mmCIF file of C-alpha atoms and ligand atoms in Angstrom:
data_model
loop_
_atom_site.group_PDB
_atom_site.id
_atom_site.type_symbol
_atom_site.label_atom_id
_atom_site.label_comp_id
_atom_site.label_asym_id
_atom_site.label_seq_id
_atom_site.Cartn_x
_atom_site.Cartn_y
_atom_site.Cartn_z
ATOM 1 C CA MET A 1 -123.233 -145.069 -128.065
ATOM 2 C CA PRO A 2 -123.593 -142.372 -130.522
ATOM 3 C CA ASP A 3 -123.075 -138.928 -130.195
ATOM 4 C CA LEU A 4 -126.174 -137.250 -132.790
ATOM 5 C CA ASN A 5 -129.985 -137.821 -132.162
ATOM 6 C CA PRO A 6 -132.486 -138.963 -134.993
ATOM 7 C CA SER A 7 -134.447 -135.835 -135.556
ATOM 8 C CA GLU A 8 -137.081 -135.222 -137.854
ATOM 9 C CA ILE A 9 -139.194 -138.067 -139.807
ATOM 10 C CA LEU A 10 -138.635 -137.459 -142.871
ATOM 11 C CA LEU A 11 -140.495 -140.746 -144.775
ATOM 12 C CA SER A 12 -143.223 -142.307 -142.097
ATOM 13 C CA ALA A 13 -143.885 -146.011 -141.434
ATOM 14 C CA ASP A 14 -147.191 -145.932 -144.017
ATOM 15 C CA GLN A 15 -145.213 -143.816 -146.394
ATOM 16 C CA ILE A 16 -142.693 -146.293 -146.523
ATOM 17 C CA GLN A 17 -145.013 -149.656 -146.480
ATOM 18 C CA LYS A 18 -147.064 -148.089 -149.145
ATOM 19 C CA ARG A 19 -144.474 -147.761 -151.903
ATOM 20 C CA VAL A 20 -142.434 -150.460 -151.042
ATOM 21 C CA THR A 21 -145.782 -152.511 -151.800
ATOM 22 C CA GLU A 22 -145.862 -149.976 -155.256
ATOM 23 C CA LEU A 23 -142.053 -151.415 -155.838
ATOM 24 C CA ALA A 24 -142.711 -155.215 -155.103
ATOM 25 C CA ARG A 25 -145.714 -155.123 -157.765
ATOM 26 C CA GLU A 26 -143.596 -152.797 -160.194
ATOM 27 C CA ILE A 27 -141.002 -155.481 -160.311
ATOM 28 C CA ARG A 28 -143.599 -158.894 -160.287
ATOM 29 C CA GLY A 29 -145.150 -157.128 -163.249
ATOM 30 C CA ASP A 30 -141.401 -156.977 -165.035
ATOM 31 C CA PHE A 31 -140.949 -160.501 -163.798
ATOM 32 C CA PRO A 32 -143.541 -162.218 -162.818
ATOM 33 C CA GLY A 33 -141.931 -165.794 -163.127
ATOM 34 C CA ASP A 34 -138.239 -167.296 -161.345
ATOM 35 C CA LEU A 35 -136.862 -163.674 -159.609
ATOM 36 C CA HIS A 36 -133.812 -164.208 -157.437
ATOM 37 C CA LEU A 37 -133.334 -161.098 -154.811
ATOM 38 C CA ILE A 38 -129.680 -160.597 -153.440
ATOM 39 C CA ALA A 39 -130.078 -158.257 -150.164
ATOM 40 C CA VAL A 40 -126.820 -156.227 -149.178
ATOM 41 C CA LEU A 41 -126.693 -156.580 -145.876
ATOM 42 C CA LYS A 42 -126.833 -155.414 -143.425
ATOM 43 C CA GLY A 43 -129.240 -152.266 -144.283
ATOM 44 C CA ALA A 44 -131.549 -153.866 -146.634
ATOM 45 C CA PHE A 45 -132.724 -156.554 -144.797
ATOM 46 C CA ILE A 46 -136.258 -154.522 -143.412
ATOM 47 C CA PHE A 47 -136.369 -153.265 -147.093
ATOM 48 C CA LEU A 48 -135.813 -157.271 -148.458
ATOM 49 C CA SER A 49 -138.506 -158.151 -146.016
ATOM 50 C CA ASP A 50 -141.262 -155.982 -146.554
ATOM 51 C CA LEU A 51 -140.307 -156.562 -150.894
ATOM 52 C CA LEU A 52 -140.392 -160.146 -150.366
ATOM 53 C CA ARG A 53 -143.543 -160.676 -148.598
ATOM 54 C CA ASN A 54 -145.479 -158.657 -150.644
ATOM 55 C CA MET A 55 -144.351 -160.737 -153.603
ATOM 56 C CA ASP A 56 -146.073 -163.499 -154.866
ATOM 57 C CA GLY A 57 -145.122 -167.135 -156.999
ATOM 58 C CA HIS A 58 -140.944 -168.019 -156.904
ATOM 59 C CA VAL A 59 -139.046 -165.738 -155.364
ATOM 60 C CA SER A 60 -135.944 -167.095 -153.683
ATOM 61 C CA LEU A 61 -133.188 -164.906 -152.170
ATOM 62 C CA ASP A 62 -129.418 -164.389 -150.898
ATOM 63 C CA PHE A 63 -127.269 -161.783 -149.210
ATOM 64 C CA MET A 64 -124.030 -160.092 -150.124
ATOM 65 C CA ALA A 65 -122.015 -157.804 -147.460
ATOM 66 C CA VAL A 66 -119.309 -155.355 -148.310
ATOM 67 C CA SER A 67 -118.255 -152.879 -146.342
ATOM 68 C CA SER A 68 -118.832 -148.923 -146.794
ATOM 69 C CA TYR A 69 -119.192 -146.508 -144.016
ATOM 70 C CA ALA A 70 -117.129 -147.417 -141.019
ATOM 71 C CA LYS A 71 -118.137 -145.223 -138.065
ATOM 72 C CA SER A 72 -118.191 -142.060 -140.029
ATOM 73 C CA THR A 73 -121.046 -140.217 -142.293
ATOM 74 C CA THR A 74 -119.066 -139.922 -145.460
ATOM 75 C CA SER A 75 -118.268 -142.251 -148.055
ATOM 76 C CA SER A 76 -114.370 -143.647 -148.002
ATOM 77 C CA GLY A 77 -114.755 -144.762 -151.717
ATOM 78 C CA GLN A 78 -113.192 -147.966 -150.484
ATOM 79 C CA VAL A 79 -115.255 -151.023 -150.917
ATOM 80 C CA ARG A 80 -115.137 -154.303 -149.916
ATOM 81 C CA LEU A 81 -116.688 -157.873 -149.997
ATOM 82 C CA LEU A 82 -117.372 -159.180 -147.057
ATOM 83 C CA LYS A 83 -119.551 -162.023 -147.890
ATOM 84 C CA ASP A 84 -120.262 -163.875 -150.981
ATOM 85 C CA LEU A 85 -123.231 -164.928 -152.393
ATOM 86 C CA ASP A 86 -124.490 -169.167 -151.609
ATOM 87 C CA THR A 87 -125.856 -169.967 -155.042
ATOM 88 C CA SER A 88 -124.922 -169.352 -158.648
ATOM 89 C CA LEU A 89 -126.839 -166.486 -160.690
ATOM 90 C CA ASP A 90 -126.505 -168.654 -163.717
ATOM 91 C CA GLY A 91 -129.483 -167.968 -165.743
ATOM 92 C CA ARG A 92 -131.610 -166.154 -163.633
ATOM 93 C CA ASN A 93 -133.342 -162.947 -163.055
ATOM 94 C CA VAL A 94 -131.850 -161.414 -160.287
ATOM 95 C CA ILE A 95 -132.731 -157.947 -158.394
ATOM 96 C CA ILE A 96 -130.336 -156.453 -156.361
ATOM 97 C CA VAL A 97 -131.660 -155.175 -152.916
ATOM 98 C CA GLU A 98 -130.177 -152.345 -151.732
ATOM 99 C CA ASP A 99 -130.867 -149.451 -148.785
ATOM 100 C CA ILE A 100 -129.713 -146.244 -150.141
ATOM 101 C CA VAL A 101 -127.577 -145.413 -153.298
ATOM 102 C CA ASP A 102 -125.376 -142.285 -152.506
ATOM 103 C CA THR A 103 -122.461 -141.471 -154.146
ATOM 104 C CA GLY A 104 -123.021 -145.248 -155.984
ATOM 105 C CA LEU A 105 -119.889 -146.617 -155.481
ATOM 106 C CA THR A 106 -121.250 -149.591 -153.706
ATOM 107 C CA LEU A 107 -123.772 -150.200 -156.586
ATOM 108 C CA THR A 108 -121.538 -149.932 -159.302
ATOM 109 C CA TYR A 109 -118.991 -152.422 -158.000
ATOM 110 C CA LEU A 110 -121.920 -154.854 -156.808
ATOM 111 C CA GLN A 111 -123.539 -154.768 -160.375
ATOM 112 C CA ASP A 112 -119.692 -155.347 -161.795
ATOM 113 C CA ILE A 113 -119.595 -158.231 -159.981
ATOM 114 C CA LEU A 114 -122.578 -159.662 -160.206
ATOM 115 C CA ARG A 115 -122.799 -159.254 -164.023
ATOM 116 C CA ALA A 116 -119.669 -161.320 -164.439
ATOM 117 C CA ARG A 117 -121.497 -164.053 -162.912
ATOM 118 C CA ASN A 118 -123.321 -164.692 -165.977
ATOM 119 C CA PRO A 119 -127.299 -163.810 -164.720
ATOM 120 C CA LYS A 120 -130.167 -163.728 -167.395
ATOM 121 C CA SER A 121 -131.277 -160.461 -166.354
ATOM 122 C CA LEU A 122 -130.098 -157.754 -163.579
ATOM 123 C CA ARG A 123 -131.519 -155.326 -161.984
ATOM 124 C CA THR A 124 -131.593 -152.587 -158.758
ATOM 125 C CA ALA A 125 -133.864 -152.048 -156.065
ATOM 126 C CA CYS A 126 -133.366 -149.213 -153.396
ATOM 127 C CA LEU A 127 -135.256 -147.640 -151.155
ATOM 128 C CA LEU A 128 -133.969 -144.258 -151.118
ATOM 129 C CA SER A 129 -131.636 -142.439 -153.429
ATOM 130 C CA LYS A 130 -129.770 -139.621 -152.585
ATOM 131 C CA PRO A 131 -129.257 -137.850 -156.511
ATOM 132 C CA SER A 132 -127.061 -134.701 -155.545
ATOM 133 C CA ARG A 133 -123.945 -136.636 -154.179
ATOM 134 C CA ARG A 134 -123.500 -139.322 -157.227
ATOM 135 C CA LYS A 135 -120.146 -139.607 -158.242
ATOM 136 C CA VAL A 136 -120.748 -142.361 -160.440
ATOM 137 C CA ASP A 137 -123.591 -142.655 -163.063
ATOM 138 C CA VAL A 138 -125.385 -145.908 -161.974
ATOM 139 C CA GLN A 139 -127.813 -147.049 -163.458
ATOM 140 C CA VAL A 140 -130.906 -148.048 -160.679
ATOM 141 C CA GLU A 141 -134.024 -149.358 -161.927
ATOM 142 C CA TYR A 142 -136.738 -149.480 -158.980
ATOM 143 C CA ILE A 143 -136.170 -146.144 -156.559
ATOM 144 C CA GLY A 144 -138.466 -146.368 -153.792
ATOM 145 C CA PHE A 145 -137.832 -141.964 -152.358
ATOM 146 C CA SER A 146 -135.260 -140.073 -153.952
ATOM 147 C CA ILE A 147 -134.235 -137.537 -151.013
ATOM 148 C CA ASP A 148 -131.709 -134.431 -150.272
ATOM 149 C CA ASP A 149 -128.603 -134.632 -149.347
ATOM 150 C CA ARG A 150 -129.110 -135.256 -145.539
ATOM 151 C CA PHE A 151 -128.013 -138.753 -143.407
ATOM 152 C CA VAL A 152 -130.557 -141.212 -142.407
ATOM 153 C CA VAL A 153 -131.048 -143.552 -140.092
ATOM 154 C CA GLY A 154 -133.959 -146.179 -139.562
ATOM 155 C CA TYR A 155 -135.886 -149.032 -141.480
ATOM 156 C CA GLY A 156 -132.752 -150.844 -141.421
ATOM 157 C CA LEU A 157 -130.581 -147.669 -142.065
ATOM 158 C CA ASP A 158 -127.916 -147.161 -139.161
ATOM 159 C CA TYR A 159 -125.279 -144.668 -137.575
ATOM 160 C CA ALA A 160 -122.672 -146.434 -136.425
ATOM 161 C CA GLU A 161 -125.131 -149.695 -136.121
ATOM 162 C CA GLN A 162 -127.615 -147.807 -134.071
ATOM 163 C CA TYR A 163 -131.121 -147.054 -135.305
ATOM 164 C CA ARG A 164 -131.954 -149.648 -137.543
ATOM 165 C CA ASN A 165 -134.754 -150.455 -135.519
ATOM 166 C CA LEU A 166 -136.325 -146.983 -136.823
ATOM 167 C CA PRO A 167 -140.255 -148.307 -138.235
ATOM 168 C CA HIS A 168 -139.733 -145.095 -139.968
ATOM 169 C CA ILE A 169 -137.105 -142.987 -141.431
ATOM 170 C CA ALA A 170 -135.630 -139.838 -139.903
ATOM 171 C CA VAL A 171 -132.661 -137.320 -140.297
ATOM 172 C CA LEU A 172 -129.542 -137.440 -138.284
ATOM 173 C CA GLU A 173 -128.209 -133.865 -137.141
ATOM 174 C CA PRO A 174 -125.657 -133.119 -134.627
HETATM 175 P P1 IMP B 201 -122.372 -145.295 -152.047
HETATM 176 O O1 IMP B 201 -121.523 -146.267 -152.051
HETATM 177 O O2 IMP B 201 -121.918 -144.174 -151.843
HETATM 178 O O3 IMP B 201 -123.529 -145.225 -153.004
HETATM 179 O O4 IMP B 201 -123.238 -145.586 -150.763
HETATM 180 C C1 IMP B 201 -124.073 -146.677 -150.536
HETATM 181 C C2 IMP B 201 -124.446 -146.727 -148.756
HETATM 182 O O5 IMP B 201 -123.025 -145.847 -148.045
HETATM 183 C C3 IMP B 201 -125.180 -147.423 -148.673
HETATM 184 O O6 IMP B 201 -125.199 -148.498 -148.896
HETATM 185 C C4 IMP B 201 -125.354 -147.274 -146.910
HETATM 186 O O7 IMP B 201 -125.026 -148.310 -146.720
HETATM 187 C C5 IMP B 201 -124.430 -145.812 -146.381
HETATM 188 N N1 IMP B 201 -125.280 -144.975 -147.037
HETATM 189 C C6 IMP B 201 -125.272 -143.741 -147.732
HETATM 190 N N2 IMP B 201 -126.084 -142.860 -146.707
HETATM 191 C C7 IMP B 201 -126.754 -143.642 -146.131
HETATM 192 C C8 IMP B 201 -127.451 -142.407 -145.523
HETATM 193 O O8 IMP B 201 -128.147 -141.432 -145.349
HETATM 194 N N3 IMP B 201 -127.725 -142.778 -144.018
HETATM 195 C C9 IMP B 201 -127.571 -144.009 -143.502
HETATM 196 N N4 IMP B 201 -126.608 -145.464 -144.361
HETATM 197 C C10 IMP B 201 -125.873 -144.348 -145.585
HETATM 198 MG MG1 MG B 202 -125.762 -150.210 -147.611
#
């Protein structure tokens, strides 16, 4: 078990729900027709499910998995594709749904490989962003909250596979 404990609540469950509802409306306003959401496993699965339930009409989804942080809180800078999509993106309006953009390396990698699959449009939605940590200038059209450089868990985000089940987002401190 991890030897760190989540301390301060950074974002309450209510704050998150309110912002995710706004993001869903904004995305749906920009893409009112056919829309395809691609969530990055595992961290984005709760964000995806709340986004999706706040969208009406024709919305489909798929999942990808990439390796990022093993059991550490710093990025290795290495990205590896662990699970690919089940369906084609050809001619579709696609939104990548990610939990957090930190250095930006993971998203840059994902955007590059998905753009090569000929979607009609490709945009990215991240619940959280740590702008001070960016190593590459990656474009993220929809951001839930910008936060300081602190390691956070909960609402799908983990440390060593723990704490995904917290309904809020908490700071993990040694
Ligand atoms: P990036 O490639 O450095 O942007 O890292 C993005 C990935 O690192 C995210 O999808 C998360 O899985 C993980 N990550 C970055 N910061 C945090 C954090 O504060 N808590 C939990 N996971 C994080
Ligand atoms: Mg992730």
